[in-house]
PDB file of C-alpha atoms in Angstrom:
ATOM      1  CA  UNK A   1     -49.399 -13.353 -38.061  1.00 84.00           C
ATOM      2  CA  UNK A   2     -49.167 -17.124 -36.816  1.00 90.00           C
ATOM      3  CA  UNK A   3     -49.336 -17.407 -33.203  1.00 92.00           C
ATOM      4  CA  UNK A   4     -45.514 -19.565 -33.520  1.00 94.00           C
ATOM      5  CA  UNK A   5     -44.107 -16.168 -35.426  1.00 94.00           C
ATOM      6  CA  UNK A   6     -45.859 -14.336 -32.110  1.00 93.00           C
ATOM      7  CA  UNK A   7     -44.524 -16.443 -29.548  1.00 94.00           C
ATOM      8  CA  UNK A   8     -40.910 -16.239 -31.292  1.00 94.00           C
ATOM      9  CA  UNK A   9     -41.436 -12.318 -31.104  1.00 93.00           C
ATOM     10  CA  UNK A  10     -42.529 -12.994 -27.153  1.00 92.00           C
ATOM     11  CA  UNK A  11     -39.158 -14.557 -26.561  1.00 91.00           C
ATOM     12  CA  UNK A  12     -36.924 -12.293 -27.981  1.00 89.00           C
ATOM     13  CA  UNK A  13     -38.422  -9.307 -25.620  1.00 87.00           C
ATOM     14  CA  UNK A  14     -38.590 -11.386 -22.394  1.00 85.00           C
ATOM     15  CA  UNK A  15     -35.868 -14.250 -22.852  1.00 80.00           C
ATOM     16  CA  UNK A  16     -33.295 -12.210 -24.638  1.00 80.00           C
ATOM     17  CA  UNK A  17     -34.417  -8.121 -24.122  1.00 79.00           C
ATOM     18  CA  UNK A  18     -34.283  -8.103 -27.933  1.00 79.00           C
ATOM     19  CA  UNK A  19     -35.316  -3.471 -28.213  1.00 79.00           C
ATOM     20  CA  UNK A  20     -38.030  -2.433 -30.008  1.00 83.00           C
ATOM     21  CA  UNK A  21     -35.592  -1.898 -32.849  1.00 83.00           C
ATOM     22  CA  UNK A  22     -34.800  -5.067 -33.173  1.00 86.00           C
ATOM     23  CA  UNK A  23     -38.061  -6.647 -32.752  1.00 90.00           C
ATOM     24  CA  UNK A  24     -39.745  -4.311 -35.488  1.00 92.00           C
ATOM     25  CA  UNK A  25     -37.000  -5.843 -37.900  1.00 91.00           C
ATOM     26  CA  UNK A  26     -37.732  -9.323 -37.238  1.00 94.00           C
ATOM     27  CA  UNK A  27     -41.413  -8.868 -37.297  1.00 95.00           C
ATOM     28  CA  UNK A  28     -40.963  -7.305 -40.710  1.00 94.00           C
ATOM     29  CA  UNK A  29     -38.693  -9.979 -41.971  1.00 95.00           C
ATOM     30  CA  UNK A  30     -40.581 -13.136 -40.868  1.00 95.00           C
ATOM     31  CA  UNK A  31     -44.184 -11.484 -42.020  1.00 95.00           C
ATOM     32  CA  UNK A  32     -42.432 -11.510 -45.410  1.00 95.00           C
ATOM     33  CA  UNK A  33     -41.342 -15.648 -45.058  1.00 95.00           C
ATOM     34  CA  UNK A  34     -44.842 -16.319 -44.166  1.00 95.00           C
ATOM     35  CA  UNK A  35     -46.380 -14.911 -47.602  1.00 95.00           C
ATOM     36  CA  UNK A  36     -44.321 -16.506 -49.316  1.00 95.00           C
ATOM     37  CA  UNK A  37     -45.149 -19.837 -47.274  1.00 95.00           C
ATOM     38  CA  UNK A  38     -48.849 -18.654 -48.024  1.00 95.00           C
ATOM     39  CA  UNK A  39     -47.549 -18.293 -52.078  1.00 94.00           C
ATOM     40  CA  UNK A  40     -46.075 -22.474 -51.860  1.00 94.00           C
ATOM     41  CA  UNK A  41     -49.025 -24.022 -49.795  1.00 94.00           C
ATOM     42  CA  UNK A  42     -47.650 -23.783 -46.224  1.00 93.00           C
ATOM     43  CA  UNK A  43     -50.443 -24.001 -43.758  1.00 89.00           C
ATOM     44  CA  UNK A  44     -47.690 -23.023 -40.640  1.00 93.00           C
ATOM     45  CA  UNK A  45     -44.532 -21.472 -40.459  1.00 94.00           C
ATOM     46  CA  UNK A  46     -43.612 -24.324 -38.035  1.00 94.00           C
ATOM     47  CA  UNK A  47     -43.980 -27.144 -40.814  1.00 93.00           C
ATOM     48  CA  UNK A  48     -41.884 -25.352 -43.557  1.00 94.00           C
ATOM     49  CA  UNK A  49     -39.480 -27.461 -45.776  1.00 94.00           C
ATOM     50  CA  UNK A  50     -36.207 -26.732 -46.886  1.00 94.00           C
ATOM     51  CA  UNK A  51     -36.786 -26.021 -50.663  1.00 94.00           C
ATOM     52  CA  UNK A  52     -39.279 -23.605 -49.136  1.00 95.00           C
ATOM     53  CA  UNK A  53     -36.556 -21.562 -47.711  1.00 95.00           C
ATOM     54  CA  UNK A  54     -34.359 -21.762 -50.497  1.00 94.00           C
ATOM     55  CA  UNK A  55     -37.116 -20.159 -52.437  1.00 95.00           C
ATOM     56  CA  UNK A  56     -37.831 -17.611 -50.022  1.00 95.00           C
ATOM     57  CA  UNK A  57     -33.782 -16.278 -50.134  1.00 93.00           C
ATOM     58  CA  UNK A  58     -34.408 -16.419 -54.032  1.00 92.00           C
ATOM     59  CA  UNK A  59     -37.146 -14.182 -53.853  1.00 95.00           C
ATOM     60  CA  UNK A  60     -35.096 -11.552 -51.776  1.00 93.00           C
ATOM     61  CA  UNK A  61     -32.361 -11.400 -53.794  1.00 91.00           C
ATOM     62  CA  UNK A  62     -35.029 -11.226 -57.243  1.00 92.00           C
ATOM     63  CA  UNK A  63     -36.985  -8.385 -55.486  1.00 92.00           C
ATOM     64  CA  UNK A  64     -33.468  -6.607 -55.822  1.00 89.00           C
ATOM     65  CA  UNK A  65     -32.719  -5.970 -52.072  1.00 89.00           C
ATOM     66  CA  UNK A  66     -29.079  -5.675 -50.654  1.00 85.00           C
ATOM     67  CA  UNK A  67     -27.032  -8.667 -49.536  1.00 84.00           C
ATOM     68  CA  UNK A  68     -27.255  -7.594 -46.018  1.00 82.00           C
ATOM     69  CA  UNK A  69     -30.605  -7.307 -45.862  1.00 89.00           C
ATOM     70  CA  UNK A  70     -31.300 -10.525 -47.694  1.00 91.00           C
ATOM     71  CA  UNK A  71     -28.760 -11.661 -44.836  1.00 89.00           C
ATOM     72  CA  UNK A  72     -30.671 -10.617 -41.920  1.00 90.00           C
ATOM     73  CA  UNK A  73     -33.531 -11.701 -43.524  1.00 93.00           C
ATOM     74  CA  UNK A  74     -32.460 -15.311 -43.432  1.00 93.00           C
ATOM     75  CA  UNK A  75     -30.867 -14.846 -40.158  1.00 91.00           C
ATOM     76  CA  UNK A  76     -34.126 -14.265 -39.035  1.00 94.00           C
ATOM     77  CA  UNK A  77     -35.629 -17.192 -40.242  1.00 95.00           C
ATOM     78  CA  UNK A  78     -32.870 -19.175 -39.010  1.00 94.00           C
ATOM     79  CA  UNK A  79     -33.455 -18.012 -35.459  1.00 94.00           C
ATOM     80  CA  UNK A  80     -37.083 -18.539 -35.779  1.00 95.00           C
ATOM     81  CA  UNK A  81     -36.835 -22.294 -36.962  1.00 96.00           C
ATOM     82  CA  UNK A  82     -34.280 -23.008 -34.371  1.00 95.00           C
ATOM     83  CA  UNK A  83     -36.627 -21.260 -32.025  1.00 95.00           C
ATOM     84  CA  UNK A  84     -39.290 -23.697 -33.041  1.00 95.00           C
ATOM     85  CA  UNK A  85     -38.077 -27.231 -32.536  1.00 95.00           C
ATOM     86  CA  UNK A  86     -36.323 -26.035 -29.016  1.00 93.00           C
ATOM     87  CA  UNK A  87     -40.114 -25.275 -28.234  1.00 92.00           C
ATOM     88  CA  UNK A  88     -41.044 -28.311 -29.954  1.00 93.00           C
ATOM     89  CA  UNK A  89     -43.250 -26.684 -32.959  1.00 93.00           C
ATOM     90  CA  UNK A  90     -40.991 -28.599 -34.959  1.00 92.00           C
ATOM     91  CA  UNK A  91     -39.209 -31.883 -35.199  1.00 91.00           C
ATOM     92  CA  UNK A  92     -36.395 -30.768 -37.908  1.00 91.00           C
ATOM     93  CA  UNK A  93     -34.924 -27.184 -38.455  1.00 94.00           C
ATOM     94  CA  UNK A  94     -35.037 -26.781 -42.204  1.00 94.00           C
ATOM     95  CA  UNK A  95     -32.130 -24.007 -42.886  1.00 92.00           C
ATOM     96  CA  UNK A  96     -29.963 -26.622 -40.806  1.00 91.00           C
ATOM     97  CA  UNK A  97     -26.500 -26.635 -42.822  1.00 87.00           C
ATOM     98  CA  UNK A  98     -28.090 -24.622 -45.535  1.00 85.00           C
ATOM     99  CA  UNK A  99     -25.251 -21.510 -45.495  1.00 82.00           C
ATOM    100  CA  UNK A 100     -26.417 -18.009 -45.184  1.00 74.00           C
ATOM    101  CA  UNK A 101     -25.552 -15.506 -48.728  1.00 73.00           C
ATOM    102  CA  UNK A 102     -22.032 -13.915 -48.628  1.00 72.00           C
ATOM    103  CA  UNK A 103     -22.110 -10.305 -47.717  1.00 63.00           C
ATOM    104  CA  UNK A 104     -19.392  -8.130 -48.577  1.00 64.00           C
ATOM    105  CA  UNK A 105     -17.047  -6.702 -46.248  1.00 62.00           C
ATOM    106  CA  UNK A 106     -17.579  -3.399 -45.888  1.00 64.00           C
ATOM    107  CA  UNK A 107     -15.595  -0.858 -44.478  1.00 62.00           C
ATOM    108  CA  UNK A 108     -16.632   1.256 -41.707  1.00 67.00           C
ATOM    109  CA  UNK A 109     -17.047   4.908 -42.807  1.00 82.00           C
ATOM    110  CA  UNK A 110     -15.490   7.108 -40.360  1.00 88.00           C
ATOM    111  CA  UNK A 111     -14.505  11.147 -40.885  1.00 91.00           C
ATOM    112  CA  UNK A 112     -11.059  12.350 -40.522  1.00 91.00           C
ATOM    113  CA  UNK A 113      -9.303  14.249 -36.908  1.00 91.00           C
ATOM    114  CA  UNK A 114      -9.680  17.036 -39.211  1.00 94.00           C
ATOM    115  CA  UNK A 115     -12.831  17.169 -39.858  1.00 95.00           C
ATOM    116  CA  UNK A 116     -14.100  15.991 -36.610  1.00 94.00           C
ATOM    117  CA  UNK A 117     -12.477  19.119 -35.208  1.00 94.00           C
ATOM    118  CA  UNK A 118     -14.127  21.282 -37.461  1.00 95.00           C
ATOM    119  CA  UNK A 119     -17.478  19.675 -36.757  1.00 96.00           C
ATOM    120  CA  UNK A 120     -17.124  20.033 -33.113  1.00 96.00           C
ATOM    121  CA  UNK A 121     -15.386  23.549 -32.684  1.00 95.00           C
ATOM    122  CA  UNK A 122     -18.040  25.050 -35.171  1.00 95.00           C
ATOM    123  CA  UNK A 123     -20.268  27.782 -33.793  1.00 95.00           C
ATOM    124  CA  UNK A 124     -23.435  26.105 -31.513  1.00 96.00           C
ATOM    125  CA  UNK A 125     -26.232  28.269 -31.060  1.00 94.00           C
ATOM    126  CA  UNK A 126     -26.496  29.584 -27.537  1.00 93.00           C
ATOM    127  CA  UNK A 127     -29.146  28.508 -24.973  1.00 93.00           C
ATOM    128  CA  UNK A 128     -30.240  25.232 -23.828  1.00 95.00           C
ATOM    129  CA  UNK A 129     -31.166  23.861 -27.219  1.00 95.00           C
ATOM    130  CA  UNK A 130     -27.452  24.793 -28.229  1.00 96.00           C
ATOM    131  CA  UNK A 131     -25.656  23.364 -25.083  1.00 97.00           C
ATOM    132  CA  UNK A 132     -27.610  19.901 -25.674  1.00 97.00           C
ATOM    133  CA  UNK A 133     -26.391  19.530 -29.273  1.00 97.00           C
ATOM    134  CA  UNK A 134     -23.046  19.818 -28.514  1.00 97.00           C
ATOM    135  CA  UNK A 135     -23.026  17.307 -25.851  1.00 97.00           C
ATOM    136  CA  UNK A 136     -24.666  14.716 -27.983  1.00 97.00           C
ATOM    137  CA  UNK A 137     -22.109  15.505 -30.414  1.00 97.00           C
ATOM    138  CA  UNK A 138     -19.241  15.218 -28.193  1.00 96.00           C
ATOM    139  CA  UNK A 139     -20.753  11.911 -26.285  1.00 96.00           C
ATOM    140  CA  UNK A 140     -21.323  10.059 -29.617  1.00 96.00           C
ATOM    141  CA  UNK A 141     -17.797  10.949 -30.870  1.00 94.00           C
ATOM    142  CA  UNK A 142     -16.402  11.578 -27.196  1.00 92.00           C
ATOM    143  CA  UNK A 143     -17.342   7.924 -26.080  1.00 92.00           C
ATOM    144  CA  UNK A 144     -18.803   6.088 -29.022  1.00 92.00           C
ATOM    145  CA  UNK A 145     -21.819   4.939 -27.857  1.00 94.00           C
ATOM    146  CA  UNK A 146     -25.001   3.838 -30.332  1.00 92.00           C
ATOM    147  CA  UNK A 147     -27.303   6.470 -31.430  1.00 93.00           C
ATOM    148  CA  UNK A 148     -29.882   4.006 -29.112  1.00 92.00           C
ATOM    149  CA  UNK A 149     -27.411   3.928 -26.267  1.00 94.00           C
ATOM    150  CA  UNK A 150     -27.484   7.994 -26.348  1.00 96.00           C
ATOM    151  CA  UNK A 151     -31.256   8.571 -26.551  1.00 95.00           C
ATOM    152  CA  UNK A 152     -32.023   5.719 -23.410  1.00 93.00           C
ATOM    153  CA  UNK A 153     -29.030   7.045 -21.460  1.00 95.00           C
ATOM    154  CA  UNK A 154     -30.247   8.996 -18.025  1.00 95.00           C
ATOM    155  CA  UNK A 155     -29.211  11.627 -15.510  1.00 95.00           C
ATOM    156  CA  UNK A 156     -28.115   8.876 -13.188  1.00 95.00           C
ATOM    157  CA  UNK A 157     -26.049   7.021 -15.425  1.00 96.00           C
ATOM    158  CA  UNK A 158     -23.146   9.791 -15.925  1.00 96.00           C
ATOM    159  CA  UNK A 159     -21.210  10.093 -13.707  1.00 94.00           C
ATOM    160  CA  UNK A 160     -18.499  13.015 -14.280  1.00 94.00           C
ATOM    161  CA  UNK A 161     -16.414  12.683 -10.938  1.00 92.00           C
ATOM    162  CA  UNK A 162     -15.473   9.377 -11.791  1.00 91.00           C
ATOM    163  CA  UNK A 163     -15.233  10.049 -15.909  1.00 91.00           C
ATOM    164  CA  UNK A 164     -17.903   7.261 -16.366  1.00 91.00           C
ATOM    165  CA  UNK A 165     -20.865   6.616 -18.113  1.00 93.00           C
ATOM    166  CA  UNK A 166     -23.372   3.698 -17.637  1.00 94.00           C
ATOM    167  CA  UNK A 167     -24.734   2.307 -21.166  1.00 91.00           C
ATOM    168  CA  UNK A 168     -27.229  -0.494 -22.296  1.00 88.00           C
ATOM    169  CA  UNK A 169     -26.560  -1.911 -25.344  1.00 81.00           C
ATOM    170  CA  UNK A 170     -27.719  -4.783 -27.771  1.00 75.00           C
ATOM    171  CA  UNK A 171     -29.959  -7.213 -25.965  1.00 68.00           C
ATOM    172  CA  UNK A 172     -30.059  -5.251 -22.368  1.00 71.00           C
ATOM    173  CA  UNK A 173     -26.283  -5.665 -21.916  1.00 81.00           C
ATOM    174  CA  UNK A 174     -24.981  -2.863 -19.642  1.00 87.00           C
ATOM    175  CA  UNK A 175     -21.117  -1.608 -20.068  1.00 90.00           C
ATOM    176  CA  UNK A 176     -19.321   1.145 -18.717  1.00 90.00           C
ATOM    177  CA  UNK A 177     -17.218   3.710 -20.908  1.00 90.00           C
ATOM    178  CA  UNK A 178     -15.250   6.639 -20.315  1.00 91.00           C
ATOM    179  CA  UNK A 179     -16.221   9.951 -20.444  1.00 92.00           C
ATOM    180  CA  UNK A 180     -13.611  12.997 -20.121  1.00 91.00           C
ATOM    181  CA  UNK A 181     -12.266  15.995 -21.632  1.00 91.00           C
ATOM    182  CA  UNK A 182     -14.419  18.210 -24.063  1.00 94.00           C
ATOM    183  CA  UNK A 183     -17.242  15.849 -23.923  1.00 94.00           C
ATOM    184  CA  UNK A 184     -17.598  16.065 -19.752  1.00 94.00           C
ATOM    185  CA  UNK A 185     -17.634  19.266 -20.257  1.00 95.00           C
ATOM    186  CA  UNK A 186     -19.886  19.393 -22.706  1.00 96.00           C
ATOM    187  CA  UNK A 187     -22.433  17.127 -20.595  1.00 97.00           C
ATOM    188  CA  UNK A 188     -21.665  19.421 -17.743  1.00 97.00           C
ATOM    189  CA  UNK A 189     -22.893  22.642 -18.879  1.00 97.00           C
ATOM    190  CA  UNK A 190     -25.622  21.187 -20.644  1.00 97.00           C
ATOM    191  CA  UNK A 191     -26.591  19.652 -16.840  1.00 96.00           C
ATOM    192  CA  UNK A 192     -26.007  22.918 -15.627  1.00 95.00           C
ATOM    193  CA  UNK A 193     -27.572  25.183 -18.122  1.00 94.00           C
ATOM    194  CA  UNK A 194     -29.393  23.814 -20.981  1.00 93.00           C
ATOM    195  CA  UNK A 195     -31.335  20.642 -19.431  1.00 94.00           C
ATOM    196  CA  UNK A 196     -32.876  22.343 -16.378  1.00 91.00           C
ATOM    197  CA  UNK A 197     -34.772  24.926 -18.878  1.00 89.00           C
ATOM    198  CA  UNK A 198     -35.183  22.368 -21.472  1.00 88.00           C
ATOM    199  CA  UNK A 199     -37.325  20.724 -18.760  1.00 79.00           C
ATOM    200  CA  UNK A 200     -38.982  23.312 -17.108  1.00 73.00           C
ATOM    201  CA  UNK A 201     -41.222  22.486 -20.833  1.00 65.00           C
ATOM    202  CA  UNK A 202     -42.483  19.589 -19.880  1.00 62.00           C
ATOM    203  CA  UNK A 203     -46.078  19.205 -19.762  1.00 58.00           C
ATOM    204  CA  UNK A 204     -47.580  17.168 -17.041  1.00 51.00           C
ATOM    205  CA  UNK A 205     -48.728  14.029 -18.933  1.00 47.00           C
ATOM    206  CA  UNK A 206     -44.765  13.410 -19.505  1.00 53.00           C
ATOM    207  CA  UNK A 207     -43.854  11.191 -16.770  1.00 49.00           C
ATOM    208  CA  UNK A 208     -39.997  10.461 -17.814  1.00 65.00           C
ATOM    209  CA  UNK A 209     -37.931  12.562 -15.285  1.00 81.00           C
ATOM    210  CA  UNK A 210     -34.867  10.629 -15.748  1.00 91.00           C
ATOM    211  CA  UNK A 211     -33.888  11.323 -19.392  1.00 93.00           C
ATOM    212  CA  UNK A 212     -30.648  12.799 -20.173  1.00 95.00           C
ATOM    213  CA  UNK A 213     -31.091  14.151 -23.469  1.00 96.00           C
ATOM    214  CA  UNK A 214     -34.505  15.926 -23.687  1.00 94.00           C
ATOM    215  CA  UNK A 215     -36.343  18.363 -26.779  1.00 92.00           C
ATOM    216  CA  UNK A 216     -37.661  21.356 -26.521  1.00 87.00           C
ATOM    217  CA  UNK A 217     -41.131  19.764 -25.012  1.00 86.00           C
ATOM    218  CA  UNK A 218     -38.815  18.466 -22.306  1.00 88.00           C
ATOM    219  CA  UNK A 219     -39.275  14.595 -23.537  1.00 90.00           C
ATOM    220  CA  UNK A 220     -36.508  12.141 -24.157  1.00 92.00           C
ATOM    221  CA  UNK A 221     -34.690  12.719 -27.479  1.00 94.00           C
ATOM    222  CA  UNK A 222     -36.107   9.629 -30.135  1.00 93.00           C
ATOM    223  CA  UNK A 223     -33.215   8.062 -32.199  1.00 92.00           C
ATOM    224  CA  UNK A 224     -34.887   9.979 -35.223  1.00 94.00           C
ATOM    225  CA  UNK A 225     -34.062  13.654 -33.650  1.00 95.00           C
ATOM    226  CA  UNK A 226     -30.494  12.585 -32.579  1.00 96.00           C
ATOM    227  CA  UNK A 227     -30.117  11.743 -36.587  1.00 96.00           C
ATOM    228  CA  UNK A 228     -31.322  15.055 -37.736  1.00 96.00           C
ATOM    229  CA  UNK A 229     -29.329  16.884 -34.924  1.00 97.00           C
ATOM    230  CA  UNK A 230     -26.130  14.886 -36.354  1.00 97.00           C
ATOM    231  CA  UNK A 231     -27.097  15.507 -39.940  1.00 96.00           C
ATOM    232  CA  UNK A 232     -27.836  19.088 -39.208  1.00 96.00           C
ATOM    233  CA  UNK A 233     -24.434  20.018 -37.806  1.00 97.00           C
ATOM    234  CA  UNK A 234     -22.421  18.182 -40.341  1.00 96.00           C
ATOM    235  CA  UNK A 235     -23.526  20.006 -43.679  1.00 95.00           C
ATOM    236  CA  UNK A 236     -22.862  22.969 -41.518  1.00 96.00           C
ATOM    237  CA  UNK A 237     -19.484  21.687 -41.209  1.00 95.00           C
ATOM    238  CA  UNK A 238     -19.770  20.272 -44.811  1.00 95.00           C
ATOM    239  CA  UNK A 239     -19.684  16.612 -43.734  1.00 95.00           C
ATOM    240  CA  UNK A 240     -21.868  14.433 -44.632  1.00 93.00           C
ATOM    241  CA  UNK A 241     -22.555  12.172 -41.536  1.00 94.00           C
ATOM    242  CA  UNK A 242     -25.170   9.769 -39.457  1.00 93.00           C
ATOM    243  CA  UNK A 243     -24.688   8.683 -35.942  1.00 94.00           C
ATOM    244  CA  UNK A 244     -22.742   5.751 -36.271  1.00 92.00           C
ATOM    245  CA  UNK A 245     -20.318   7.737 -38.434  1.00 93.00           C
ATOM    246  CA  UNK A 246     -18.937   9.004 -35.091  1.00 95.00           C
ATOM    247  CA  UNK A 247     -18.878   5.575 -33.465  1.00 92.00           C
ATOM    248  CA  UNK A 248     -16.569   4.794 -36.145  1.00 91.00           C
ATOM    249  CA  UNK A 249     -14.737   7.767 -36.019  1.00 92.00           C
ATOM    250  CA  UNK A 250     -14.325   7.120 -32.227  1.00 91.00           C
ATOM    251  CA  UNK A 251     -12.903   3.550 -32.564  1.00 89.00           C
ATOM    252  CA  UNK A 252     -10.838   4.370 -35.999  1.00 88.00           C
ATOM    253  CA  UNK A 253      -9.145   7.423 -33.917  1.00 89.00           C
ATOM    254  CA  UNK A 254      -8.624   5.309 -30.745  1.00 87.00           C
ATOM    255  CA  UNK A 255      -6.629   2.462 -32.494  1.00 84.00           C
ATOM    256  CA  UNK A 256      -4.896   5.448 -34.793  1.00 83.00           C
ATOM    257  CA  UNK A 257      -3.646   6.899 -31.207  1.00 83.00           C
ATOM    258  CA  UNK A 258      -2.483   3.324 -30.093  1.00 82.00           C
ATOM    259  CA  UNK A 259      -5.674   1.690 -28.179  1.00 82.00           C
ATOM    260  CA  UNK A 260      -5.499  -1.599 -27.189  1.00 80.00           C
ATOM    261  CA  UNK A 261      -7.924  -3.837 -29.283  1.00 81.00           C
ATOM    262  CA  UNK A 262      -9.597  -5.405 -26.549  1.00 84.00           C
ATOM    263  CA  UNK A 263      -9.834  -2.191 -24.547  1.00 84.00           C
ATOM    264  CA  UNK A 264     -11.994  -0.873 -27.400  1.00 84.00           C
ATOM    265  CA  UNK A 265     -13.567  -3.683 -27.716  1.00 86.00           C
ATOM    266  CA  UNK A 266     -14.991  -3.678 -24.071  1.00 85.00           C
ATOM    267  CA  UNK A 267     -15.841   0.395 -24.393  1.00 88.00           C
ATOM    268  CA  UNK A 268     -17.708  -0.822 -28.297  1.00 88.00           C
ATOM    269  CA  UNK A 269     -19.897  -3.250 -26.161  1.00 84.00           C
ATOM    270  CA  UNK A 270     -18.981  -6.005 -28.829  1.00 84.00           C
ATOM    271  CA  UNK A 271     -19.343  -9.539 -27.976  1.00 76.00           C
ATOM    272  CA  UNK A 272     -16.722 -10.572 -30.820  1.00 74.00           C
ATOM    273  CA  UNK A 273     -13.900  -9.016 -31.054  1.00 72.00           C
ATOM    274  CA  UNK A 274     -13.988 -10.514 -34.613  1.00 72.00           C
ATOM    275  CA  UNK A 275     -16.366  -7.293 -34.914  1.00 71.00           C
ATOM    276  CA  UNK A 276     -13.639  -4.696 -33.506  1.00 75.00           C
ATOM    277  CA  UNK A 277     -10.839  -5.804 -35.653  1.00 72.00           C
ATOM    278  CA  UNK A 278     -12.849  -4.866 -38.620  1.00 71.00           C
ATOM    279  CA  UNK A 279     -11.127  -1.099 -37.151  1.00 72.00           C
ATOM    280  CA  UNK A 280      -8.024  -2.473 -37.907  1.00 66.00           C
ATOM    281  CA  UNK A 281      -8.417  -2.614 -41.599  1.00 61.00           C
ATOM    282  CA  UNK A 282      -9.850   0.994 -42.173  1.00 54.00           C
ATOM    283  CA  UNK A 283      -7.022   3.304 -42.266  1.00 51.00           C
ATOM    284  CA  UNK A 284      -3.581   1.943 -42.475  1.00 52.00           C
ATOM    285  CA  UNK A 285      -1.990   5.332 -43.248  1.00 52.00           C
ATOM    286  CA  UNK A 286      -0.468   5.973 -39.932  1.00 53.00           C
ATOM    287  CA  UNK A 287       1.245   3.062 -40.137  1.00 53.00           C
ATOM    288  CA  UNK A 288       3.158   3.670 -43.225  1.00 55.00           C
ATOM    289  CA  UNK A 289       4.321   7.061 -41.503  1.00 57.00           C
ATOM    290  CA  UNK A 290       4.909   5.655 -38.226  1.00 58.00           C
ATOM    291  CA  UNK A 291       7.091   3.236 -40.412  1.00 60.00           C
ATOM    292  CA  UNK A 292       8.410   5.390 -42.730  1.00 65.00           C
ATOM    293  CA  UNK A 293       9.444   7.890 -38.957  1.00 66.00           C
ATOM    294  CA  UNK A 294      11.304   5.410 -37.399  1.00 65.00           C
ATOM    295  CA  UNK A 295      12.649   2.252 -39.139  1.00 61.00           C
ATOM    296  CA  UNK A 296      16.473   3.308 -40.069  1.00 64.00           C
ATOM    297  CA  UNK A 297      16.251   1.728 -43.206  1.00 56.00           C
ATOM    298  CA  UNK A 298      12.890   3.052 -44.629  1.00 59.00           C
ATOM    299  CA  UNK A 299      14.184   5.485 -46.293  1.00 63.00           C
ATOM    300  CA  UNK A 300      16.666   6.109 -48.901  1.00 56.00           C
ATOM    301  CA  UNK A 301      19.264   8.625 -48.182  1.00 55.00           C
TER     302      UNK A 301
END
């Protein structure tokens, strides 16, 4: 990897608390610009051209990957070159002006009331193991936080008595959302009942006694065993879902019930609310029977 591609890496961790997530992405998606620099001559990232990244977008979307990921791709390559003449690697930014490939809008998927009830009254197995799963459940739907929010959130960062919950989201940025109802509950007995034995596991060479969400070792939860806790509960419910499925669900619901846009905009941890409104556009049914309920000349007698 050249040492410029490193010291972009370097920044995003300490200048802009990029998570390991994120840097893993952008790692992956520059190593791929600089073979095909390598392929065209390029001795340094640094000194590419722009027909070089023109080519490099038209290998992406040859090699058959998605528009979004040929998207981020570039994105990351236009960070990188930006990056490089503020640090004065380079003298001109070659994807300056050049526009990034349309990506189609695509609806959030989010699950019905229905069938988020049946997903969350369905039977949980009993002890601790139980108790946890239904409070990640219930937080993820309950106060739609990231999958990554969930797994780094800690003991000290719930707080019932007051209904809130601490989070760190994208790039470090700390929010508060609510928390009340079946998903304080939830959290409670799990603190009361299902975390303490949970831990009581731990082996000594596991130093992490903050952790909210633990497995059966008494370890944090990863992001990979809150997916296959989600997954596992929805085809017993017969719905197929992921994580964010239930963020979605969360914000479609909330603007269903009459939220205020940028109320849920604040509790999404979005910068834009360009990104919220996208909610606004998903299910437009209640609407038409809010419409069809009240206007006195909706409907025909």
């Amino acid at each position: 990897m050249d040492p410029s591609i490193r010291d972009f890496l370097g920044h995003l961790a300490v200048e802009r608390g990029a998570s390991a997530h994120t840097l893993d992405a952008y790692r992956r998606d520059l190593v791929r610009y600089e073979e095909t620099l390598a392929d065209r001559g390029v001795t340094a990232p640094p000194l590419a051209r722009r027909e070089d990244v023109v080519e490099h977008q038209r290998r992406l979307v040859a090699a058959g990957f998605a528009p979004s990921t040929v998207e981020r791709n570039m994105a990351a390559v236009r960070s990188f070159h930006r990056f490089c003449v503020r640090e004065g690697l380079a003298e001109l930014d070659p994807t300056r002006g050049l526009p990034l490939p349309k990506v189609p809008v695509r609806l959030p998927d989010a699950i019905s009331v229905e069938e988020a009830e049946r997903l969350l009254s369905q039977p949980f197995p009993e002890g601790p193991a139980g108790l946890r799963d239904r409070a990640i459940l219930e937080v993820l739907y309950g106060c739609g936080v990231r999958v990554s929010e969930l797994v780094g959130l800690d003991v000290a960062d719930v707080d019932l008595a007051e209904g809130l919950v601490r989070v760190f989201g994208k790039g470090s940025k700390e929010r508060v959302v609510p928390i009340a109802g079946y998903a304080a509950r939830a959290v409670a007995e799990y603190l009361d009942h299902g975390r303490p034995f949970l831990r009581a596991k731990r082996s000594s060479a596991q130093k992490d006694r903050s952790a909210l969400f633990v497995n059966q070792r008494g370890g944090r939860l990863t992001r990979q065993a809150v997916f296959a806790i989600v997954k596992r509960y929805g085809a017993r419910a017969g719905i197929d879902i992921h994580p964010h499925t239930l963020r979605h669900s969360f914000a479609t619901h909330m603007l269903q019930g009459g939220a205020d846009l940028r109320s849920l905009q604040e509790m999404l941890g979005h910068a834009d609310i360009a990104t919220t409104q996208i909610y606004t556009h998903v299910d437009r049914s209640h609407l038409v029977e809010e419409y069809l309920s009240t206007h006195p000349r909706a409907r025909m007698r």
